[in-house]
Amino acid sequence: MTALHLMTATQLLDAYRQKRLSPLDVAEALVRHIDRWEPHLNALYGYHPAAFLEAARASSDRWVRGEPRGPLDGVPITLKELIATRGTPIPNGTGLGQQAPAVEDAPPAARLAEDDALLLAKTTCPDFGMLSSGRSSFHGTTRNPWRLDCNTGGSSSGAGAAAAAGYGPLHVGTDIGGSVRLPAAWCGVVGFKPTQGRIPIDPYYVGRCAGPMTRSVDDAALMMTALARTDRRDATRLPPESIDWTDLGLDVSGLRIGVMLEAGCGLPLDDEIARAVEGAAVHLEAAGATLVPLAPVLTREMLDGLDRFWRTRQWSALEALTLEQRERVLPAILAWADDGGRISGVEAVRGFEQTLAMRRATEAVFDDVDAVISPTTPNVAFPADWVSPTNDPQQPFEHIAYTVPWNMGEQPALSLNAGFSREGMPLGVQLIGPRFADHRVLKLAKTLETRLALEPRWPSPPVAQ
């Protein structure tokens, strides 16, 4: 039998229905598993095992009576720290400023609560969610379960680590430049960023999305049945749509798949990742798709303009802090945002306008192809104590060149594990579709996942010393 902490949400629900397992069985196994992992990983925030076990006990009673309340009743989930849950403070990776408990659930938390999923914990993120790293001045360092001296990436760092380490099947991250897909790639899990507005989120912002982080495409699709329900608090939400997210059948024959190996700027692509993407593309070709070489969509001007705009935006947040509070922020964030106070309004506007240039460039791709396959990350791994793959605050976004254009363009994009490096680290590939084609991206990912047919492989907890 599959270890309880590695069972998918679908497997758990089947076991509950057949009375082979109860939510309490699963919760107790998870708590034991987390006890072994968490001192090494540091992936969780707001983890209260007693409350989790009590909620699991109540869910078990409902299943015994044959009266589960929701379609996810008894399935463990985590939510990124930045996603509000009523009664828990949102430290924003820093613990600075007002730390009052949230007064209501944000939309993703509310949807999963409506379906009676069991909230195991929140997950860690770096300062202000503005690093692709597991480093945080408040949470400390979150480590990659495949190798504890390696980084998870971020900013959904704890979610990536928790998913890979088996802290239950369902996890939710947020993504404004790659923050779901990057840690998914470096941690070897599925990370799905839908079309902006498909999953309502609060607060909303240009390019900001919530998305599933799971160990299978099936579980990501299952989460969409809850997360994609509408919520008026998000003024960018899409109109409600009736989609059978769990129907993942797709005939790939005739689809034109663009293969984008070059990012246009940023870090050079590692050869092992390039081979993984090329191999994955060949699997889609074997299924009947036509492969089309694609030029990059991103330019240096676009990435640098976005950098200037984001520096200015970050400085506006830092400026609101006292000097004492500011000194507690990670030095890399301070060093990066410092220029934001000297960037003129005209420069900031010009930087923001590069988001529109990205939108035009990404949307134009789909005049010629039905979907795109690319790397998710340019590099295989980087040290756990680095703040980014460059570890240079003046070059903070060289690693997001494959992911950030699709945030600004609002297209759905999914990262999927496509194998492992010579040193045993995961290699992520990214699938992208045109706006609103979220379901087709999931179907294409399921097709690729099936054809890759990777042998199940997950990290083992460190041996106690």
GROMACS .gro file of C-alpha atoms in nm:
model
  465
    1MET     CA    1   0.000   0.000   0.000
    2THR     CA    2   0.121   0.352  -0.080
    3ALA     CA    3   0.247   0.534   0.229
    4LEU     CA    4  -0.033   0.754   0.362
    5HIS     CA    5   0.168   1.074   0.324
    6LEU     CA    6   0.219   0.999  -0.047
    7MET     CA    7  -0.141   0.918  -0.136
    8THR     CA    8  -0.314   1.150  -0.379
    9ALA     CA    9  -0.631   1.333  -0.286
   10THR     CA   10  -0.828   1.107  -0.520
   11GLN     CA   11  -0.682   0.797  -0.353
   12LEU     CA   12  -0.766   0.932  -0.009
   13LEU     CA   13  -1.125   1.009  -0.102
   14ASP     CA   14  -1.169   0.660  -0.252
   15ALA     CA   15  -1.026   0.507   0.066
   16TYR     CA   16  -1.262   0.715   0.282
   17ARG     CA   17  -1.562   0.609   0.076
   18GLN     CA   18  -1.464   0.242   0.099
   19LYS     CA   19  -1.389   0.280   0.473
   20ARG     CA   20  -1.034   0.150   0.426
   21LEU     CA   21  -0.900   0.468   0.586
   22SER     CA   22  -1.033   0.756   0.790
   23PRO     CA   23  -0.919   1.119   0.783
   24LEU     CA   24  -0.789   1.064   1.139
   25ASP     CA   25  -0.570   0.774   1.020
   26VAL     CA   26  -0.420   1.004   0.758
   27ALA     CA   27  -0.383   1.300   0.994
   28GLU     CA   28  -0.203   1.095   1.258
   29ALA     CA   29   0.035   0.954   0.996
   30LEU     CA   30   0.101   1.304   0.862
   31VAL     CA   31   0.181   1.443   1.206
   32ARG     CA   32   0.434   1.163   1.262
   33HIS     CA   33   0.582   1.220   0.916
   34ILE     CA   34   0.607   1.596   0.969
   35ASP     CA   35   0.774   1.541   1.307
   36ARG     CA   36   1.057   1.367   1.120
   37TRP     CA   37   1.084   1.620   0.835
   38GLU     CA   38   1.000   1.964   0.967
   39PRO     CA   39   1.307   2.022   1.190
   40HIS     CA   40   1.511   1.988   0.870
   41LEU     CA   41   1.279   2.157   0.617
   42ASN     CA   42   1.114   2.448   0.802
   43ALA     CA   43   0.824   2.460   0.554
   44LEU     CA   44   0.532   2.537   0.787
   45TYR     CA   45   0.383   2.840   0.960
   46GLY     CA   46   0.078   2.832   1.184
   47TYR     CA   47   0.103   2.456   1.233
   48HIS     CA   48  -0.116   2.337   1.521
   49PRO     CA   49  -0.119   1.955   1.524
   50ALA     CA   50  -0.379   1.924   1.801
   51ALA     CA   51  -0.631   2.138   1.613
   52PHE     CA   52  -0.558   1.952   1.288
   53LEU     CA   53  -0.614   1.615   1.457
   54GLU     CA   54  -0.937   1.737   1.614
   55ALA     CA   55  -1.069   1.851   1.276
   56ALA     CA   56  -0.968   1.514   1.128
   57ARG     CA   57  -1.154   1.334   1.406
   58ALA     CA   58  -1.471   1.530   1.327
   59SER     CA   59  -1.433   1.453   0.957
   60SER     CA   60  -1.387   1.083   1.037
   61ASP     CA   61  -1.712   1.084   1.233
   62ARG     CA   62  -1.891   1.230   0.930
   63TRP     CA   63  -1.749   0.961   0.700
   64VAL     CA   64  -1.852   0.687   0.949
   65ARG     CA   65  -2.207   0.820   0.933
   66GLY     CA   66  -2.187   0.835   0.554
   67GLU     CA   67  -2.239   1.212   0.568
   68PRO     CA   68  -1.927   1.390   0.435
   69ARG     CA   69  -2.009   1.760   0.409
   70GLY     CA   70  -1.801   1.857   0.109
   71PRO     CA   71  -1.622   1.701  -0.188
   72LEU     CA   72  -1.282   1.740  -0.015
   73ASP     CA   73  -1.395   1.646   0.334
   74GLY     CA   74  -1.097   1.509   0.524
   75VAL     CA   75  -0.829   1.583   0.261
   76PRO     CA   76  -0.529   1.767   0.411
   77ILE     CA   77  -0.425   2.097   0.252
   78THR     CA   78  -0.178   2.377   0.314
   79LEU     CA   79  -0.206   2.743   0.217
   80LYS     CA   80   0.076   2.989   0.156
   81GLU     CA   81   0.130   3.233   0.443
   82LEU     CA   82   0.023   3.527   0.220
   83ILE     CA   83  -0.327   3.376   0.171
   84ALA     CA   84  -0.539   3.502   0.459
   85THR     CA   85  -0.704   3.254   0.693
   86ARG     CA   86  -0.934   3.388   0.960
   87GLY     CA   87  -0.766   3.410   1.299
   88THR     CA   88  -0.405   3.382   1.177
   89PRO     CA   89  -0.172   3.682   1.128
   90ILE     CA   90  -0.010   3.738   0.788
   91PRO     CA   91   0.355   3.821   0.863
   92ASN     CA   92   0.434   3.870   0.492
   93GLY     CA   93   0.761   3.687   0.540
   94THR     CA   94   0.888   3.966   0.768
   95GLY     CA   95   0.676   3.979   1.084
   96LEU     CA   96   0.685   4.359   1.064
   97GLY     CA   97   0.406   4.608   1.115
   98GLN     CA   98   0.062   4.521   1.244
   99GLN     CA   99   0.029   4.150   1.319
  100ALA     CA  100  -0.342   4.131   1.391
  101PRO     CA  101  -0.513   3.803   1.298
  102ALA     CA  102  -0.689   3.805   0.961
  103VAL     CA  103  -1.060   3.874   0.999
  104GLU     CA  104  -1.173   3.654   0.709
  105ASP     CA  105  -1.052   3.385   0.472
  106ALA     CA  106  -0.911   3.499   0.138
  107PRO     CA  107  -1.094   3.347  -0.162
  108PRO     CA  108  -0.872   3.035  -0.203
  109ALA     CA  109  -0.896   2.958   0.169
  110ALA     CA  110  -1.272   3.016   0.167
  111ARG     CA  111  -1.330   2.784  -0.131
  112LEU     CA  112  -1.134   2.496   0.022
  113ALA     CA  113  -1.304   2.547   0.359
  114GLU     CA  114  -1.644   2.532   0.184
  115ASP     CA  115  -1.543   2.190   0.050
  116ASP     CA  116  -1.435   2.079   0.401
  117ALA     CA  117  -1.069   2.023   0.322
  118LEU     CA  118  -0.857   1.995   0.638
  119LEU     CA  119  -0.617   2.286   0.684
  120LEU     CA  120  -0.292   2.132   0.804
  121ALA     CA  121  -0.092   2.456   0.821
  122LYS     CA  122   0.019   2.765   0.636
  123THR     CA  123   0.348   2.751   0.444
  124THR     CA  124   0.651   2.978   0.451
  125CYS     CA  125   0.751   3.250   0.206
  126PRO     CA  126   1.037   3.503   0.178
  127ASP     CA  127   1.015   3.870   0.272
  128PHE     CA  128   0.720   4.039   0.095
  129GLY     CA  129   0.699   3.737  -0.137
  130MET     CA  130   0.964   3.913  -0.347
  131LEU     CA  131   1.237   3.648  -0.365
  132SER     CA  132   1.255   3.321  -0.549
  133SER     CA  133   1.418   3.167  -0.246
  134GLY     CA  134   1.344   2.991   0.080
  135ARG     CA  135   1.510   3.272   0.277
  136SER     CA  136   1.293   3.480   0.512
  137SER     CA  137   1.378   3.723   0.790
  138PHE     CA  138   1.072   3.596   0.980
  139HIS     CA  139   1.045   3.225   0.893
  140GLY     CA  140   1.416   3.148   0.858
  141THR     CA  141   1.543   2.922   0.578
  142THR     CA  142   1.318   2.666   0.411
  143ARG     CA  143   1.514   2.383   0.249
  144ASN     CA  144   1.464   2.157  -0.049
  145PRO     CA  145   1.369   1.802   0.058
  146TRP     CA  146   1.568   1.650  -0.231
  147ARG     CA  147   1.886   1.801  -0.091
  148LEU     CA  148   1.882   2.005   0.227
  149ASP     CA  149   2.173   2.221   0.113
  150CYS     CA  150   1.971   2.329  -0.193
  151ASN     CA  151   1.709   2.601  -0.226
  152THR     CA  152   1.337   2.547  -0.278
  153GLY     CA  153   1.298   2.860  -0.485
  154GLY     CA  154   1.004   3.084  -0.410
  155SER     CA  155   0.815   3.269  -0.321
  156SER     CA  156   0.588   2.969  -0.257
  157SER     CA  157   0.889   2.809  -0.092
  158GLY     CA  158   0.716   2.625   0.191
  159ALA     CA  159   0.444   2.497  -0.042
  160GLY     CA  160   0.702   2.348  -0.280
  161ALA     CA  161   0.891   2.181   0.003
  162ALA     CA  162   0.571   2.056   0.170
  163ALA     CA  163   0.437   1.908  -0.153
  164ALA     CA  164   0.762   1.727  -0.233
  165ALA     CA  165   0.810   1.600   0.123
  166GLY     CA  166   0.458   1.458   0.144
  167TYR     CA  167   0.291   1.699   0.384
  168GLY     CA  168  -0.044   1.591   0.241
  169PRO     CA  169  -0.156   1.602  -0.124
  170LEU     CA  170  -0.293   1.955  -0.182
  171HIS     CA  171  -0.109   2.286  -0.149
  172VAL     CA  172  -0.182   2.641  -0.267
  173GLY     CA  173   0.082   2.896  -0.363
  174THR     CA  174   0.073   3.239  -0.524
  175ASP     CA  175   0.255   3.353  -0.836
  176ILE     CA  176   0.337   3.699  -0.975
  177GLY     CA  177   0.653   3.617  -1.170
  178GLY     CA  178   0.690   3.241  -1.131
  179SER     CA  179   0.635   3.189  -0.758
  180VAL     CA  180   0.425   2.873  -0.802
  181ARG     CA  181   0.610   2.724  -1.100
  182LEU     CA  182   0.971   2.793  -0.992
  183PRO     CA  183   0.957   2.609  -0.657
  184ALA     CA  184   0.746   2.341  -0.825
  185ALA     CA  185   1.028   2.285  -1.074
  186TRP     CA  186   1.309   2.290  -0.818
  187CYS     CA  187   1.113   2.063  -0.582
  188GLY     CA  188   0.987   1.823  -0.850
  189VAL     CA  189   0.609   1.878  -0.823
  190VAL     CA  190   0.324   2.015  -1.035
  191GLY     CA  191   0.268   2.389  -1.011
  192PHE     CA  192  -0.021   2.549  -1.204
  193LYS     CA  193  -0.066   2.922  -1.261
  194PRO     CA  194  -0.405   2.970  -1.425
  195THR     CA  195  -0.526   3.259  -1.637
  196GLN     CA  196  -0.538   3.565  -1.413
  197GLY     CA  197  -0.882   3.586  -1.256
  198ARG     CA  198  -0.960   3.215  -1.300
  199ILE     CA  199  -0.889   3.164  -0.928
  200PRO     CA  200  -1.014   3.471  -0.743
  201ILE     CA  201  -0.756   3.618  -0.504
  202ASP     CA  202  -0.746   3.903  -0.254
  203PRO     CA  203  -0.545   4.122  -0.266
  204TYR     CA  204  -0.522   4.112  -0.644
  205TYR     CA  205  -0.251   4.279  -0.849
  206VAL     CA  206  -0.108   4.283  -1.202
  207GLY     CA  207  -0.006   3.926  -1.281
  208ARG     CA  208  -0.077   3.790  -0.932
  209CYS     CA  209  -0.247   3.448  -0.921
  210ALA     CA  210  -0.304   3.166  -0.677
  211GLY     CA  211  -0.252   2.812  -0.797
  212PRO     CA  212  -0.234   2.444  -0.700
  213MET     CA  213   0.095   2.277  -0.606
  214THR     CA  214   0.057   1.901  -0.600
  215ARG     CA  215   0.237   1.575  -0.678
  216SER     CA  216   0.013   1.491  -0.976
  217VAL     CA  217  -0.181   1.665  -1.250
  218ASP     CA  218  -0.498   1.484  -1.135
  219ASP     CA  219  -0.474   1.652  -0.793
  220ALA     CA  220  -0.411   1.994  -0.948
  221ALA     CA  221  -0.726   1.949  -1.157
  222LEU     CA  222  -0.922   1.836  -0.851
  223MET     CA  223  -0.818   2.152  -0.666
  224MET     CA  224  -0.944   2.366  -0.954
  225THR     CA  225  -1.299   2.242  -0.890
  226ALA     CA  226  -1.287   2.438  -0.565
  227LEU     CA  227  -1.042   2.720  -0.632
  228ALA     CA  228  -1.199   2.838  -0.960
  229ARG     CA  229  -1.535   2.924  -0.804
  230THR     CA  230  -1.612   3.295  -0.822
  231ASP     CA  231  -1.562   3.555  -0.549
  232ARG     CA  232  -1.663   3.918  -0.590
  233ARG     CA  233  -1.373   4.041  -0.375
  234ASP     CA  234  -1.147   3.995  -0.678
  235ALA     CA  235  -1.239   4.263  -0.932
  236THR     CA  236  -1.019   4.085  -1.191
  237ARG     CA  237  -1.207   3.755  -1.161
  238LEU     CA  238  -1.332   3.582  -1.473
  239PRO     CA  239  -1.704   3.516  -1.524
  240PRO     CA  240  -1.817   3.187  -1.369
  241GLU     CA  241  -1.782   2.896  -1.609
  242SER     CA  242  -1.898   2.536  -1.596
  243ILE     CA  243  -1.584   2.325  -1.645
  244ASP     CA  244  -1.537   1.958  -1.559
  245TRP     CA  245  -1.181   2.006  -1.440
  246THR     CA  246  -1.127   1.638  -1.366
  247ASP     CA  247  -1.195   1.539  -1.729
  248LEU     CA  248  -0.836   1.528  -1.853
  249GLY     CA  249  -0.870   1.333  -2.177
  250LEU     CA  250  -0.710   1.503  -2.480
  251ASP     CA  251  -0.638   1.405  -2.839
  252VAL     CA  252  -0.306   1.578  -2.911
  253SER     CA  253  -0.319   1.493  -3.282
  254GLY     CA  254  -0.298   1.807  -3.493
  255LEU     CA  255  -0.195   2.041  -3.212
  256ARG     CA  256   0.091   2.276  -3.293
  257ILE     CA  257   0.327   2.291  -2.995
  258GLY     CA  258   0.581   2.572  -2.989
  259VAL     CA  259   0.920   2.473  -2.845
  260MET     CA  260   1.083   2.774  -2.677
  261LEU     CA  261   1.429   2.681  -2.552
  262GLU     CA  262   1.575   3.033  -2.541
  263ALA     CA  263   1.442   3.284  -2.288
  264GLY     CA  264   1.571   3.597  -2.462
  265CYS     CA  265   1.772   3.715  -2.161
  266GLY     CA  266   1.867   3.606  -1.812
  267LEU     CA  267   2.072   3.309  -1.696
  268PRO     CA  268   2.199   3.059  -1.956
  269LEU     CA  269   2.001   2.737  -1.984
  270ASP     CA  270   2.152   2.429  -1.822
  271ASP     CA  271   2.213   2.149  -2.072
  272GLU     CA  272   2.029   1.891  -1.859
  273ILE     CA  273   1.714   2.104  -1.854
  274ALA     CA  274   1.737   2.164  -2.229
  275ARG     CA  275   1.753   1.788  -2.289
  276ALA     CA  276   1.456   1.731  -2.056
  277VAL     CA  277   1.244   1.985  -2.247
  278GLU     CA  278   1.346   1.842  -2.583
  279GLY     CA  279   1.265   1.491  -2.461
  280ALA     CA  280   0.926   1.600  -2.332
  281ALA     CA  281   0.849   1.771  -2.663
  282VAL     CA  282   0.932   1.449  -2.849
  283HIS     CA  283   0.675   1.267  -2.633
  284LEU     CA  284   0.410   1.516  -2.745
  285GLU     CA  285   0.521   1.475  -3.106
  286ALA     CA  286   0.486   1.098  -3.070
  287ALA     CA  287   0.129   1.156  -2.952
  288GLY     CA  288   0.052   1.337  -3.276
  289ALA     CA  289   0.147   1.698  -3.214
  290THR     CA  290   0.352   1.909  -3.455
  291LEU     CA  291   0.656   2.076  -3.300
  292VAL     CA  292   0.730   2.436  -3.401
  293PRO     CA  293   1.056   2.609  -3.297
  294LEU     CA  294   0.978   2.941  -3.126
  295ALA     CA  295   1.185   3.251  -3.068
  296PRO     CA  296   1.183   3.400  -2.717
  297VAL     CA  297   0.911   3.645  -2.618
  298LEU     CA  298   1.111   3.833  -2.352
  299THR     CA  299   1.368   4.106  -2.413
  300ARG     CA  300   1.624   4.268  -2.187
  301GLU     CA  301   1.426   4.592  -2.204
  302MET     CA  302   1.112   4.418  -2.082
  303LEU     CA  303   1.279   4.247  -1.787
  304ASP     CA  304   1.476   4.556  -1.681
  305GLY     CA  305   1.167   4.775  -1.708
  306LEU     CA  306   0.969   4.539  -1.486
  307ASP     CA  307   1.260   4.534  -1.241
  308ARG     CA  308   1.254   4.914  -1.214
  309PHE     CA  309   0.877   4.917  -1.160
  310TRP     CA  310   0.892   4.646  -0.895
  311ARG     CA  311   1.181   4.820  -0.714
  312THR     CA  312   0.970   5.135  -0.694
  313ARG     CA  313   0.670   4.940  -0.570
  314GLN     CA  314   0.880   4.763  -0.306
  315TRP     CA  315   1.034   5.090  -0.191
  316SER     CA  316   0.685   5.231  -0.133
  317ALA     CA  317   0.621   4.941   0.109
  318LEU     CA  318   0.957   4.979   0.285
  319GLU     CA  319   0.913   5.353   0.318
  320ALA     CA  320   0.605   5.294   0.532
  321LEU     CA  321   0.817   5.107   0.792
  322THR     CA  322   1.008   5.264   1.075
  323LEU     CA  323   1.387   5.267   1.047
  324GLU     CA  324   1.404   4.997   1.316
  325GLN     CA  325   1.157   4.778   1.126
  326ARG     CA  326   1.336   4.833   0.797
  327GLU     CA  327   1.663   4.711   0.947
  328ARG     CA  328   1.497   4.375   1.020
  329VAL     CA  329   1.420   4.311   0.651
  330LEU     CA  330   1.656   4.080   0.462
  331PRO     CA  331   1.953   4.290   0.347
  332ALA     CA  332   1.911   4.164  -0.011
  333ILE     CA  333   1.560   4.310  -0.027
  334LEU     CA  334   1.685   4.643   0.109
  335ALA     CA  335   1.976   4.650  -0.136
  336TRP     CA  336   1.746   4.571  -0.429
  337ALA     CA  337   1.469   4.816  -0.340
  338ASP     CA  338   1.701   5.100  -0.241
  339ASP     CA  339   1.711   5.232  -0.597
  340GLY     CA  340   1.331   5.247  -0.593
  341GLY     CA  341   1.343   5.570  -0.394
  342ARG     CA  342   1.551   5.735  -0.669
  343ILE     CA  343   1.359   5.613  -0.973
  344SER     CA  344   1.152   5.894  -1.122
  345GLY     CA  345   0.781   5.868  -1.182
  346VAL     CA  346   0.843   5.872  -1.557
  347GLU     CA  347   1.090   5.583  -1.529
  348ALA     CA  348   0.847   5.387  -1.312
  349VAL     CA  349   0.567   5.436  -1.566
  350ARG     CA  350   0.793   5.330  -1.850
  351GLY     CA  351   0.886   5.024  -1.648
  352PHE     CA  352   0.521   4.938  -1.594
  353GLU     CA  353   0.454   4.976  -1.965
  354GLN     CA  354   0.690   4.685  -2.026
  355THR     CA  355   0.423   4.463  -1.871
  356LEU     CA  356   0.201   4.564  -2.164
  357ALA     CA  357   0.482   4.489  -2.407
  358MET     CA  358   0.505   4.139  -2.255
  359ARG     CA  359   0.133   4.098  -2.291
  360ARG     CA  360   0.145   4.183  -2.661
  361ALA     CA  361   0.442   3.953  -2.724
  362THR     CA  362   0.300   3.655  -2.539
  363GLU     CA  363  -0.046   3.679  -2.691
  364ALA     CA  364   0.098   3.702  -3.043
  365VAL     CA  365   0.264   3.360  -2.997
  366PHE     CA  366  -0.073   3.188  -3.014
  367ASP     CA  367  -0.142   3.311  -3.365
  368ASP     CA  368   0.089   3.031  -3.477
  369VAL     CA  369   0.070   2.759  -3.209
  370ASP     CA  370  -0.187   2.602  -2.977
  371ALA     CA  371   0.048   2.567  -2.680
  372VAL     CA  372   0.411   2.621  -2.581
  373ILE     CA  373   0.663   2.398  -2.406
  374SER     CA  374   0.970   2.555  -2.244
  375PRO     CA  375   1.198   2.521  -1.945
  376THR     CA  376   1.055   2.644  -1.617
  377THR     CA  377   1.392   2.740  -1.470
  378PRO     CA  378   1.726   2.798  -1.641
  379ASN     CA  379   1.927   2.627  -1.366
  380VAL     CA  380   1.900   2.292  -1.188
  381ALA     CA  381   1.967   2.399  -0.828
  382PHE     CA  382   2.129   2.664  -0.608
  383PRO     CA  383   2.240   2.687  -0.243
  384ALA     CA  384   1.980   2.702   0.033
  385ASP     CA  385   2.125   3.018   0.186
  386TRP     CA  386   2.119   3.220  -0.137
  387VAL     CA  387   1.844   3.478  -0.198
  388SER     CA  388   1.821   3.389  -0.568
  389PRO     CA  389   2.008   3.180  -0.826
  390THR     CA  390   2.244   3.477  -0.884
  391ASN     CA  391   2.261   3.572  -0.514
  392ASP     CA  392   2.301   3.928  -0.644
  393PRO     CA  393   2.043   4.192  -0.542
  394GLN     CA  394   2.133   4.395  -0.851
  395GLN     CA  395   2.047   4.101  -1.079
  396PRO     CA  396   1.745   3.963  -0.898
  397PHE     CA  397   1.531   3.836  -1.186
  398GLU     CA  398   1.771   3.659  -1.421
  399HIS     CA  399   1.603   3.327  -1.336
  400ILE     CA  400   1.240   3.425  -1.408
  401ALA     CA  401   1.279   3.488  -1.781
  402TYR     CA  402   1.085   3.171  -1.872
  403THR     CA  403   0.800   3.233  -1.628
  404VAL     CA  404   0.730   3.606  -1.581
  405PRO     CA  405   0.610   3.685  -1.937
  406TRP     CA  406   0.309   3.458  -1.888
  407ASN     CA  407   0.210   3.639  -1.567
  408MET     CA  408   0.210   3.975  -1.743
  409GLY     CA  409   0.035   3.819  -2.044
  410GLU     CA  410  -0.210   3.640  -1.809
  411GLN     CA  411  -0.180   3.303  -1.988
  412PRO     CA  412  -0.216   2.972  -1.799
  413ALA     CA  413   0.117   2.797  -1.739
  414LEU     CA  414   0.206   2.475  -1.561
  415SER     CA  415   0.537   2.330  -1.444
  416LEU     CA  416   0.575   1.952  -1.448
  417ASN     CA  417   0.864   1.733  -1.338
  418ALA     CA  418   1.027   1.570  -1.641
  419GLY     CA  419   1.308   1.376  -1.479
  420PHE     CA  420   1.618   1.423  -1.266
  421SER     CA  421   1.967   1.558  -1.308
  422ARG     CA  422   2.286   1.355  -1.274
  423GLU     CA  423   2.293   1.466  -0.909
  424GLY     CA  424   1.933   1.360  -0.847
  425MET     CA  425   1.764   1.701  -0.857
  426PRO     CA  426   1.430   1.754  -1.036
  427LEU     CA  427   1.411   1.903  -1.386
  428GLY     CA  428   1.099   2.107  -1.460
  429VAL     CA  429   0.933   2.172  -1.795
  430GLN     CA  430   0.665   2.434  -1.851
  431LEU     CA  431   0.349   2.412  -2.060
  432ILE     CA  432   0.168   2.733  -2.158
  433GLY     CA  433  -0.161   2.795  -2.337
  434PRO     CA  434  -0.351   3.101  -2.459
  435ARG     CA  435  -0.561   3.299  -2.213
  436PHE     CA  436  -0.865   3.112  -2.084
  437ALA     CA  437  -0.733   2.773  -2.206
  438ASP     CA  438  -0.663   2.659  -1.849
  439HIS     CA  439  -0.842   2.326  -1.890
  440ARG     CA  440  -0.653   2.242  -2.208
  441VAL     CA  441  -0.319   2.315  -2.037
  442LEU     CA  442  -0.411   2.071  -1.761
  443LYS     CA  443  -0.515   1.812  -2.021
  444LEU     CA  444  -0.189   1.858  -2.210
  445ALA     CA  445   0.004   1.823  -1.884
  446LYS     CA  446  -0.182   1.501  -1.805
  447THR     CA  447  -0.094   1.366  -2.150
  448LEU     CA  448   0.273   1.451  -2.098
  449GLU     CA  449   0.276   1.316  -1.742
  450THR     CA  450   0.132   0.986  -1.868
  451ARG     CA  451   0.374   0.958  -2.158
  452LEU     CA  452   0.678   1.042  -1.946
  453ALA     CA  453   0.575   0.754  -1.718
  454LEU     CA  454   0.833   0.846  -1.456
  455GLU     CA  455   0.873   0.590  -1.182
  456PRO     CA  456   0.732   0.737  -0.857
  457ARG     CA  457   1.023   0.886  -0.670
  458TRP     CA  458   1.008   1.108  -0.362
  459PRO     CA  459   1.268   1.221  -0.109
  460SER     CA  460   1.311   1.024   0.213
  461PRO     CA  461   1.314   1.196   0.553
  462PRO     CA  462   1.662   1.255   0.697
  463VAL     CA  463   1.781   0.987   0.935
  464ALA     CA  464   1.784   1.105   1.297
  465GLN     CA  465   2.135   1.155   1.431
   0.00000   0.00000   0.00000
